[in-house]
Tab-separated table of C-alpha atoms in Angstrom:
chain	number	residue	atom	x	y	z
A	24	VAL	CA	0.060	0.001	0.006
A	25	GLY	CA	2.810	2.364	0.845
A	26	ASP	CA	4.402	1.641	-2.570
A	27	GLN	CA	1.060	2.402	-4.243
A	28	ALA	CA	0.644	5.635	-2.262
A	29	TRP	CA	4.098	6.761	-3.276
A	30	ARG	CA	3.424	5.985	-6.905
A	31	TRP	CA	0.155	7.817	-6.657
A	32	TRP	CA	1.831	10.998	-5.372
A	33	ARG	CA	4.725	10.714	-7.842
A	34	ASN	CA	2.096	10.461	-10.543
A	35	LEU	CA	0.629	13.721	-9.212
A	36	LEU	CA	3.890	15.485	-9.447
A	37	ALA	CA	5.299	14.123	-12.689
A	38	PRO	CA	6.450	16.725	-15.238
A	39	LEU	CA	6.359	16.351	-19.077
A	40	PRO	CA	5.510	12.665	-19.334
A	41	LEU	CA	6.161	10.196	-22.009
A	42	ARG	CA	3.207	9.658	-24.370
A	43	PRO	CA	2.094	6.459	-26.091
A	44	PRO	CA	3.668	5.676	-29.498
A	45	GLY	CA	2.181	7.709	-32.281
A	46	ALA	CA	1.237	10.688	-29.964
A	47	ARG	CA	1.115	14.177	-31.521
A	48	ARG	CA	3.118	16.738	-29.783
A	49	GLU	CA	2.159	17.620	-26.223
A	50	SER	CA	-0.173	20.597	-26.663
A	51	GLU	CA	-2.066	18.934	-29.549
A	52	PHE	CA	-2.291	15.643	-27.716
A	53	ALA	CA	-3.836	17.127	-24.613
A	54	ALA	CA	-6.417	18.832	-26.810
A	55	LEU	CA	-7.271	15.887	-28.981
A	56	CYS	CA	-7.261	13.067	-26.306
A	57	LEU	CA	-10.828	12.120	-25.403
A	58	ARG	CA	-9.621	10.313	-22.206
A	59	CYS	CA	-11.563	7.276	-23.434
A	60	ASN	CA	-8.820	4.859	-22.120
A	61	ARG	CA	-8.856	2.683	-25.159
A	62	CYS	CA	-5.048	2.822	-25.601
A	63	ILE	CA	-4.676	1.870	-21.894
A	64	ALA	CA	-6.978	-1.116	-22.418
A	65	ALA	CA	-5.131	-2.038	-25.631
A	66	CYS	CA	-1.671	-2.166	-23.983
A	67	PRO	CA	-0.812	-5.777	-23.160
A	68	TYR	CA	2.108	-4.762	-20.916
A	69	LYS	CA	0.174	-2.213	-18.692
A	70	SER	CA	2.680	0.416	-19.759
A	71	LEU	CA	0.071	3.173	-19.937
A	72	LYS	CA	-1.960	4.756	-17.224
A	73	PRO	CA	-3.917	7.990	-16.891
A	74	GLY	CA	-1.901	11.007	-15.948
A	75	GLY	CA	-2.451	12.949	-12.768
A	76	TRP	CA	-3.583	16.498	-11.798
A	77	ALA	CA	-0.086	17.967	-11.993
A	78	GLN	CA	-0.596	17.779	-15.763
A	79	ALA	CA	-3.176	20.468	-15.540
A	80	THR	CA	-5.125	20.621	-18.769
A	81	ALA	CA	-3.706	17.243	-19.782
A	82	ALA	CA	-4.928	15.485	-16.674
A	83	GLY	CA	-6.290	12.002	-17.421
A	84	THR	CA	-4.393	11.569	-20.654
A	85	PRO	CA	-2.300	8.469	-21.060
A	86	VAL	CA	1.323	8.407	-19.749
A	87	CYS	CA	4.135	5.925	-19.699
A	88	VAL	CA	6.435	5.782	-16.730
A	89	PRO	CA	9.510	3.777	-17.878
A	90	GLN	CA	10.723	2.894	-14.469
A	91	GLU	CA	7.480	1.267	-13.651
A	92	GLN	CA	6.828	-0.226	-17.137
A	93	PRO	CA	8.449	0.850	-20.342
A	94	CYS	CA	6.924	0.750	-23.815
A	95	TYR	CA	7.718	-2.505	-25.664
A	96	LEU	CA	6.727	-0.832	-29.067
A	97	CYS	CA	4.104	-3.456	-29.854
A	98	MET	CA	2.194	-0.763	-31.682
A	99	LEU	CA	-1.210	-1.953	-30.512
A	100	CYS	CA	-2.275	1.401	-28.965
A	101	PRO	CA	-2.042	3.786	-32.053
A	102	PRO	CA	-4.887	2.193	-33.980
A	103	ALA	CA	-7.084	2.104	-30.865
A	104	CYS	CA	-7.237	5.895	-30.615
A	105	PRO	CA	-10.581	7.250	-32.048
A	106	THR	CA	-9.590	10.941	-32.317
A	107	GLY	CA	-6.191	10.920	-33.883
A	108	ALA	CA	-4.442	12.120	-30.790
A	109	LEU	CA	-2.278	9.045	-31.558
A	110	GLU	CA	-1.667	8.777	-35.230
A	111	PRO	CA	-2.309	5.270	-36.339
A	112	ILE	CA	1.295	4.295	-37.241
A	113	THR	CA	2.485	0.698	-37.139
A	114	ASP	CA	6.200	1.177	-37.835
A	115	LYS	CA	8.059	1.235	-34.483
A	116	HIS	CA	10.908	3.086	-35.944
A	117	ARG	CA	8.660	6.102	-36.637
A	118	VAL	CA	7.740	6.394	-32.859
A	119	ARG	CA	8.846	9.600	-31.200
A	120	MET	CA	8.134	9.402	-27.514
A	121	GLY	CA	11.346	11.141	-26.519
A	122	ARG	CA	15.115	10.339	-26.402
A	123	ALA	CA	17.276	8.614	-23.853
A	124	GLU	CA	20.093	10.484	-22.147
A	125	VAL	CA	22.982	9.016	-20.228
A	126	ASN	CA	24.090	10.535	-16.873
A	127	HIS	CA	27.819	10.111	-16.977
A	128	ASN	CA	28.129	10.546	-13.251
A	129	ALA	CA	25.877	7.615	-12.482
A	130	CYS	CA	26.557	5.234	-15.360
A	131	TYR	CA	28.638	2.064	-14.447
A	132	ALA	CA	30.445	2.224	-17.838
A	133	PHE	CA	31.715	5.622	-17.151
A	134	GLN	CA	33.094	4.406	-13.778
A	135	ARG	CA	35.195	1.732	-15.438
A	136	ILE	CA	32.727	-1.031	-14.497
A	137	LEU	CA	31.874	-3.243	-17.458
A	138	CYS	CA	28.160	-2.841	-18.102
A	139	ARG	CA	26.276	-2.808	-21.434
A	140	THR	CA	22.772	-3.656	-20.135
A	141	CYS	CA	21.070	-0.744	-21.868
A	142	VAL	CA	22.825	-1.485	-25.221
A	143	ASP	CA	21.840	-5.120	-25.007
A	144	GLU	CA	18.291	-4.576	-24.038
A	145	CYS	CA	17.468	-1.795	-26.584
A	146	PRO	CA	14.788	-3.020	-28.969
A	147	LEU	CA	16.034	-1.002	-31.899
A	148	PRO	CA	19.513	-2.212	-32.985
A	149	GLU	CA	20.787	1.078	-34.310
A	150	ALA	CA	19.427	3.224	-31.421
A	151	MET	CA	22.362	2.504	-29.023
A	152	THR	CA	26.034	1.846	-29.704
A	153	GLN	CA	29.282	1.971	-27.684
A	154	ASP	CA	32.337	4.133	-28.272
A	155	GLY	CA	35.905	2.935	-28.148
A	156	GLU	CA	35.913	3.150	-24.330
A	157	LEU	CA	32.749	1.042	-24.124
A	158	HIS	CA	30.598	3.999	-22.997
A	159	PRO	CA	26.927	3.744	-24.254
A	160	ILE	CA	26.002	6.164	-26.935
A	161	VAL	CA	22.403	7.077	-27.752
A	162	THR	CA	21.964	7.750	-31.410
A	163	GLU	CA	19.302	9.592	-33.486
A	164	LYS	CA	17.427	6.336	-33.917
A	165	CYS	CA	16.270	6.230	-30.313
A	166	VAL	CA	12.450	6.568	-30.074
A	167	GLY	CA	12.262	6.848	-26.295
A	168	CYS	CA	10.612	3.585	-25.391
A	169	GLY	CA	12.335	3.714	-21.969
A	170	ILE	CA	13.462	-0.025	-21.804
A	171	CYS	CA	17.001	1.171	-21.025
A	172	GLU	CA	15.627	3.178	-18.106
A	173	LYS	CA	13.855	0.146	-16.757
A	174	VAL	CA	16.808	-2.256	-16.986
A	175	CYS	CA	19.566	0.099	-15.893
A	176	PRO	CA	21.266	-1.685	-12.902
A	177	ALA	CA	22.987	1.522	-11.445
A	178	PRO	CA	21.588	2.479	-7.988
A	179	GLU	CA	20.727	5.939	-9.250
A	180	VAL	CA	19.184	5.153	-12.724
A	181	ALA	CA	21.832	6.483	-15.154
A	182	ILE	CA	19.796	6.575	-18.329
A	183	ARG	CA	16.530	8.359	-18.600
A	184	VAL	CA	14.202	9.269	-21.437
A	185	ARG	CA	13.517	12.916	-21.976
A	186	ALA	CA	9.998	13.268	-23.251
A	187	ARG	CA	9.519	14.723	-26.745
A	188	GLY	CA	7.132	17.352	-25.366
A	189	ASP	CA	6.302	20.035	-27.781
A	190	GLN	CA	8.931	19.429	-30.372
A	191	ALA	CA	7.457	19.210	-33.908
B	28	VAL	CA	-61.769	4.302	-16.604
B	29	THR	CA	-58.230	3.298	-16.545
B	30	ALA	CA	-56.142	1.009	-18.681
B	31	GLU	CA	-53.028	1.180	-16.510
B	32	GLY	CA	-52.851	-2.637	-16.165
B	33	LYS	CA	-52.383	-3.071	-19.911
B	34	LYS	CA	-49.650	-0.413	-20.209
B	35	PRO	CA	-46.051	-1.864	-20.770
B	36	HIS	CA	-43.860	-1.782	-17.667
B	37	TRP	CA	-41.367	0.615	-19.142
B	38	THR	CA	-39.616	1.374	-15.860
B	39	THR	CA	-39.017	-2.318	-15.181
B	40	TRP	CA	-37.408	-2.601	-18.641
B	41	ARG	CA	-35.501	0.504	-18.231
B	42	ARG	CA	-34.019	-0.633	-14.867
B	43	PHE	CA	-33.125	-3.904	-16.498
B	44	VAL	CA	-31.297	-2.186	-19.343
B	45	GLN	CA	-29.566	0.333	-16.948
B	46	LEU	CA	-28.411	-2.447	-14.639
B	47	SER	CA	-27.237	-4.667	-17.434
B	48	ILE	CA	-25.109	-1.856	-18.813
B	49	ALA	CA	-23.643	-1.068	-15.371
B	50	VAL	CA	-22.750	-4.748	-14.819
B	51	PHE	CA	-21.394	-4.976	-18.349
B	52	TYR	CA	-19.015	-2.069	-17.552
B	53	ILE	CA	-17.864	-3.614	-14.337
B	54	ALA	CA	-17.239	-6.964	-16.139
B	55	LEU	CA	-15.668	-5.591	-19.270
B	56	PRO	CA	-12.132	-4.903	-17.938
B	57	PHE	CA	-11.911	-8.387	-16.528
B	58	ALA	CA	-13.081	-9.867	-19.928
B	59	ASN	CA	-10.659	-7.560	-21.861
B	60	ARG	CA	-7.895	-8.780	-19.745
B	61	ALA	CA	-8.866	-12.341	-20.275
B	62	GLY	CA	-8.526	-11.829	-23.993
B	63	PHE	CA	-12.035	-10.717	-24.938
B	64	ARG	CA	-11.474	-8.063	-27.504
B	65	ALA	CA	-14.875	-7.893	-29.424
B	66	VAL	CA	-15.937	-4.931	-27.294
B	67	ASP	CA	-13.760	-2.330	-25.634
B	68	GLY	CA	-13.527	1.254	-24.516
B	69	THR	CA	-15.538	3.471	-22.223
B	70	LEU	CA	-18.729	5.502	-22.772
B	71	ALA	CA	-16.577	8.213	-24.337
B	72	ALA	CA	-15.605	5.917	-27.183
B	73	LEU	CA	-16.829	2.377	-27.439
B	74	LYS	CA	-15.776	-0.177	-30.065
B	75	ILE	CA	-18.154	-3.038	-30.822
B	76	GLY	CA	-16.467	-5.307	-33.342
B	77	PRO	CA	-15.515	-2.968	-36.205
B	78	VAL	CA	-18.119	-0.358	-35.245
B	79	ASP	CA	-16.837	2.735	-33.412
B	80	LEU	CA	-19.406	4.615	-31.253
B	81	ILE	CA	-18.170	7.979	-30.109
B	82	GLU	CA	-20.040	10.305	-27.759
B	83	PRO	CA	-20.812	13.442	-29.817
B	84	ALA	CA	-20.451	16.224	-27.206
B	85	GLY	CA	-16.966	14.929	-26.171
B	86	ALA	CA	-15.969	14.579	-29.862
B	87	LEU	CA	-17.139	18.129	-30.656
B	88	SER	CA	-15.182	19.298	-27.690
B	89	THR	CA	-11.920	17.618	-28.851
B	90	VAL	CA	-12.494	19.058	-32.371
B	91	LEU	CA	-12.897	22.571	-30.928
B	92	ALA	CA	-9.861	22.151	-28.604
B	93	GLY	CA	-7.543	20.499	-31.109
B	94	ARG	CA	-8.808	21.923	-34.393
B	95	HIS	CA	-8.335	18.594	-36.006
B	96	VAL	CA	-10.925	16.143	-37.373
B	97	THR	CA	-10.303	12.532	-38.431
B	98	GLY	CA	-12.552	10.452	-40.679
B	99	ALA	CA	-12.553	7.870	-37.948
B	100	LEU	CA	-13.992	10.363	-35.530
B	101	LEU	CA	-16.778	11.389	-37.880
B	102	ALA	CA	-17.542	7.764	-38.653
B	103	GLY	CA	-17.777	7.034	-34.921
B	104	VAL	CA	-20.021	9.952	-34.127
B	105	ALA	CA	-22.394	9.419	-37.040
B	106	PRO	CA	-24.248	6.266	-35.742
B	107	VAL	CA	-24.663	7.849	-32.316
B	108	LEU	CA	-26.050	11.125	-33.805
B	109	LEU	CA	-28.433	9.160	-35.853
B	110	LEU	CA	-29.776	7.292	-32.880
B	111	ALA	CA	-30.092	10.522	-30.887
B	112	LEU	CA	-31.947	12.232	-33.783
B	113	MET	CA	-34.297	9.284	-34.027
B	114	LEU	CA	-34.827	8.380	-30.343
B	115	GLY	CA	-34.021	11.540	-28.440
B	116	PRO	CA	-31.749	11.667	-25.393
B	117	VAL	CA	-32.518	8.072	-24.484
B	118	PHE	CA	-28.803	7.657	-23.508
B	119	CYS	CA	-29.468	9.507	-20.313
B	120	SER	CA	-32.402	7.469	-19.005
B	121	TRP	CA	-31.743	3.986	-20.497
B	122	VAL	CA	-27.905	3.757	-20.883
B	123	CYS	CA	-25.913	6.036	-18.656
B	124	PRO	CA	-24.674	4.301	-15.362
B	125	TRP	CA	-24.331	7.711	-13.742
B	126	GLY	CA	-28.040	8.298	-14.471
B	127	LEU	CA	-28.762	5.167	-12.555
B	128	ILE	CA	-26.633	6.327	-9.642
B	129	SER	CA	-28.221	9.766	-9.773
B	130	GLU	CA	-31.726	8.347	-9.703
B	131	ALA	CA	-30.842	6.058	-6.786
B	132	ILE	CA	-29.321	9.037	-4.811
B	133	ASP	CA	-32.422	11.088	-5.610
B	134	ARG	CA	-34.583	8.316	-4.075
B	135	VAL	CA	-32.490	8.320	-0.902
B	136	ARG	CA	-32.193	12.078	-0.533
B	137	LYS	CA	-34.899	13.594	1.648
B	138	HIS	CA	-37.022	16.109	-0.175
B	139	ASN	CA	-39.719	18.362	1.145
B	140	SER	CA	-42.384	16.376	-0.736
B	141	SER	CA	-42.462	12.946	-2.386
B	142	GLY	CA	-42.347	14.464	-5.844
B	143	TRP	CA	-41.439	17.504	-7.804
B	144	LYS	CA	-43.318	20.723	-7.197
B	145	GLY	CA	-43.370	22.039	-10.748
B	146	GLU	CA	-39.911	23.601	-10.433
B	147	PRO	CA	-39.344	26.261	-13.043
B	148	TRP	CA	-37.947	24.366	-15.933
B	149	VAL	CA	-37.252	27.542	-17.769
B	150	VAL	CA	-34.335	28.069	-15.486
B	151	VAL	CA	-33.230	24.514	-16.240
B	152	ARG	CA	-33.370	25.304	-19.904
B	153	THR	CA	-31.262	28.378	-19.342
B	154	VAL	CA	-28.708	26.506	-17.252
B	155	ARG	CA	-28.436	23.908	-19.906
B	156	ILE	CA	-27.682	26.471	-22.658
B	157	LEU	CA	-25.168	28.276	-20.492
B	158	SER	CA	-23.514	25.083	-19.284
B	159	LEU	CA	-23.065	23.592	-22.818
B	160	SER	CA	-21.743	26.946	-24.150
B	161	ALA	CA	-19.317	27.085	-21.125
B	162	PHE	CA	-17.993	23.570	-21.840
B	163	LEU	CA	-17.460	24.192	-25.516
B	164	LEU	CA	-15.916	27.699	-25.048
B	165	GLY	CA	-13.807	26.344	-22.174
B	166	SER	CA	-12.584	23.627	-24.577
B	167	ILE	CA	-11.309	26.242	-27.009
B	168	VAL	CA	-9.773	28.524	-24.287
B	169	LEU	CA	-8.082	25.771	-22.248
B	170	ALA	CA	-7.214	23.697	-25.338
B	171	MET	CA	-8.601	20.608	-23.683
B	172	PRO	CA	-11.783	18.665	-24.299
B	173	LEU	CA	-13.763	19.827	-21.238
B	174	ALA	CA	-17.043	18.127	-22.299
B	175	ALA	CA	-15.221	14.820	-22.520
B	176	PHE	CA	-13.163	15.337	-19.406
B	177	LEU	CA	-16.153	16.099	-17.220
B	178	SER	CA	-18.582	13.665	-18.871
B	179	ALA	CA	-20.110	11.568	-16.088
B	180	PRO	CA	-20.687	8.452	-18.281
B	181	ARG	CA	-17.063	8.476	-19.287
B	182	LEU	CA	-15.751	8.824	-15.757
B	183	VAL	CA	-18.092	6.142	-14.330
B	184	SER	CA	-17.226	3.629	-17.138
B	185	ALA	CA	-13.504	4.387	-16.832
B	186	LEU	CA	-13.345	3.680	-13.181
B	187	PRO	CA	-13.647	-0.127	-13.333
B	188	LEU	CA	-11.192	-0.234	-16.239
B	189	GLU	CA	-8.575	1.778	-14.356
B	190	ALA	CA	-9.152	-0.166	-11.149
B	191	VAL	CA	-8.635	-3.506	-12.847
B	192	TYR	CA	-5.855	-2.604	-15.195
B	193	LEU	CA	-3.859	-0.399	-12.895
B	194	ARG	CA	-4.934	-1.852	-9.446
B	195	ILE	CA	-5.211	1.816	-8.231
B	196	LEU	CA	-7.826	4.479	-8.507
B	197	SER	CA	-6.661	7.252	-10.868
B	198	PRO	CA	-6.505	10.387	-8.912
B	199	VAL	CA	-8.128	12.322	-11.772
B	200	THR	CA	-11.145	10.023	-12.293
B	201	GLY	CA	-11.547	9.371	-8.547
B	202	VAL	CA	-11.572	13.073	-7.624
B	203	LEU	CA	-13.965	14.114	-10.451
B	204	LEU	CA	-16.364	11.285	-9.576
B	205	LEU	CA	-16.223	12.256	-5.903
B	206	ALA	CA	-17.047	15.913	-6.831
B	207	LEU	CA	-19.944	14.671	-8.962
B	208	LEU	CA	-21.137	12.573	-6.128
B	209	LEU	CA	-21.052	15.483	-3.695
B	210	PHE	CA	-22.933	17.633	-6.186
B	211	GLU	CA	-25.550	14.907	-6.566
B	212	LEU	CA	-25.920	14.617	-2.726
B	213	PHE	CA	-25.892	18.233	-1.822
B	214	GLY	CA	-26.579	20.251	-4.999
B	215	PRO	CA	-29.945	21.135	-6.527
B	216	ARG	CA	-31.976	18.145	-7.176
B	217	ARG	CA	-30.558	16.083	-10.057
B	218	LEU	CA	-29.283	19.362	-11.693
B	219	TRP	CA	-26.244	17.507	-13.196
B	220	CYS	CA	-28.342	15.195	-15.218
B	221	ARG	CA	-31.094	17.668	-15.961
B	222	ALA	CA	-29.007	20.574	-17.176
B	223	VAL	CA	-25.268	20.589	-16.620
B	224	CYS	CA	-23.978	17.371	-18.146
B	225	PRO	CA	-22.679	18.169	-21.609
B	226	VAL	CA	-23.690	14.718	-22.907
B	227	GLY	CA	-27.357	15.203	-22.010
B	228	ALA	CA	-27.461	18.877	-22.939
B	229	PHE	CA	-26.084	18.178	-26.414
B	230	ALA	CA	-28.473	15.291	-27.038
B	231	ASN	CA	-31.306	17.624	-25.960
B	232	PHE	CA	-30.476	20.132	-28.666
B	233	LEU	CA	-30.557	17.435	-31.265
B	234	ARG	CA	-34.371	17.032	-30.960
B	235	TRP	CA	-36.260	17.936	-34.126
B	236	ARG	CA	-39.804	17.297	-35.288
B	237	LYS	CA	-39.052	13.634	-36.366
B	238	THR	CA	-37.576	12.687	-32.958
B	239	LEU	CA	-39.512	10.225	-30.799
B	240	SER	CA	-41.160	12.314	-28.275
B	241	LEU	CA	-44.069	12.538	-25.778
B	242	ARG	CA	-47.460	13.521	-27.073
B	243	VAL	CA	-49.999	15.004	-24.745
B	244	ASP	CA	-53.728	14.961	-25.403
B	245	THR	CA	-54.931	17.714	-23.051
B	246	ARG	CA	-58.629	16.882	-23.918
B	247	ILE	CA	-58.227	13.483	-22.187
B	248	CYS	CA	-55.989	14.729	-19.333
B	249	ALA	CA	-58.160	14.782	-16.176
B	250	CYS	CA	-55.631	15.952	-13.566
B	251	GLN	CA	-56.114	19.452	-12.104
B	252	ASN	CA	-53.244	20.860	-9.928
B	253	TYR	CA	-51.478	17.805	-8.722
B	254	SER	CA	-50.387	15.468	-11.564
B	255	LEU	CA	-48.856	12.050	-11.224
B	256	CYS	CA	-46.722	12.539	-14.339
B	257	LEU	CA	-44.853	15.516	-12.911
B	258	ALA	CA	-44.652	13.964	-9.421
B	259	ASN	CA	-43.032	10.796	-10.945
B	260	CYS	CA	-40.839	12.315	-13.521
B	261	ALA	CA	-37.155	11.682	-12.719
B	262	TRP	CA	-36.222	14.859	-14.618
B	263	GLY	CA	-38.782	17.179	-12.986
B	264	ILE	CA	-40.746	17.874	-16.187
B	265	ASP	CA	-44.413	18.589	-16.281
B	266	PRO	CA	-45.416	16.877	-19.584
B	267	ARG	CA	-48.531	19.069	-19.846
B	268	HIS	CA	-46.380	22.082	-20.144
B	269	MET	CA	-43.370	20.660	-21.831
B	270	ARG	CA	-41.768	22.163	-24.812
B	271	PRO	CA	-39.375	20.268	-27.116
B	272	ALA	CA	-35.828	20.067	-25.834
B	273	ASP	CA	-37.061	20.729	-22.384
B	274	GLY	CA	-35.030	17.780	-20.962
B	275	CYS	CA	-37.342	14.921	-21.501
B	276	THR	CA	-35.183	11.791	-21.970
B	277	ASN	CA	-37.997	9.459	-23.176
B	278	CYS	CA	-37.913	7.232	-20.084
B	279	MET	CA	-41.677	6.588	-20.385
B	280	ARG	CA	-42.310	6.798	-16.679
B	281	CYS	CA	-45.120	9.387	-17.155
B	282	ILE	CA	-46.943	7.201	-19.596
B	283	GLU	CA	-47.079	4.290	-16.942
B	284	VAL	CA	-48.377	6.461	-14.131
B	285	CYS	CA	-50.933	8.556	-16.101
B	286	PRO	CA	-54.402	7.484	-14.969
B	287	SER	CA	-55.766	8.113	-18.398
B	288	GLU	CA	-54.590	7.659	-21.965
B	289	ALA	CA	-53.492	11.305	-22.268
B	290	LEU	CA	-49.849	10.530	-22.749
B	291	THR	CA	-48.456	8.541	-25.707
B	292	PHE	CA	-45.081	8.318	-27.464
B	293	GLY	CA	-44.762	8.849	-31.145
B	294	LEU	CA	-42.621	10.142	-33.922
């Protein structure tokens, strides 16, 4: 119960969340989303949940919190949307939820500890690579599914997805 | 001379339909999770097989807020609009689970008299126009679909889904439903359903001359001051003084209780 209460409060306070695959940019998404919950029901991984009050005019719209459950890019939710708030794309390479960013101070690989969990678990082969010193590098192909954020073994999660927000 | 015994028991049927839909919405998330996919969604947008059914007031609200229309949205709204144009706002009295809750609360609440006392429904009509305008204007100003956000049927059908899928009450749905419940308990009698709710208000304005509606034959009507139809109406309408779009939801209760044959339904 304590864990649920904590998640409930964190949900209230979450800034700029990750949106489901196919989502239009933040301002358009909040306007077009009917809050019908069909994308939430369509998700087989329970990666989506309704956003909290801290999102103000976007309250109740679906969000993905990768550290709880990332998006596995199964692409079942975009066709479920009745209003076009999620564009009905089926190609996971076209998803733009956001982009992962590595925190060099927390990442094991930057502390000379051998770790490539994020690179191994990334579902898009070209989205993550390693440089000559075996540091993880996020490329332009990253769609922001958040699987890396979920699997990162560092005590302070060292790779986080920055939501696309209002970028075109 | 009365023929009451021969009249169909509309209210029994109505309760049966309302309860079935409420039970359906409680069971649906469990069924969806077990792999049943033929029906899914909430009362904002429901999908039955390949057919999309989208609630028109909420849909209009998203179009105004987002300035974007998809063909899928229009295709989903069309059958609902058609039904509303033919049958009137039957959604409110026969389908909406919040309507059932509201009627139940109204039964429990203590009123000064057992029935309505001919409250001025002109005021209700004004509230309905102002409220729907505020919902639609607010959607444009805030760039969010207010009519969908605050739709009672959407909230009440989303609650079981969120509870089953997420194992937690969404703070947004929960708080909004609590506010609605308090309004229902302490606010003016059934005012949300009668005038404020954008879903019902929009459906009311869809009435035209071909919509199924109540017909009153004042030559047969024998009631003087106190009338059973007004006393029993769940929407506080006096059928004898009703104008079109005055909030009648075609629940048929007045026909049942009328001691004469003065009230009928027709196209």
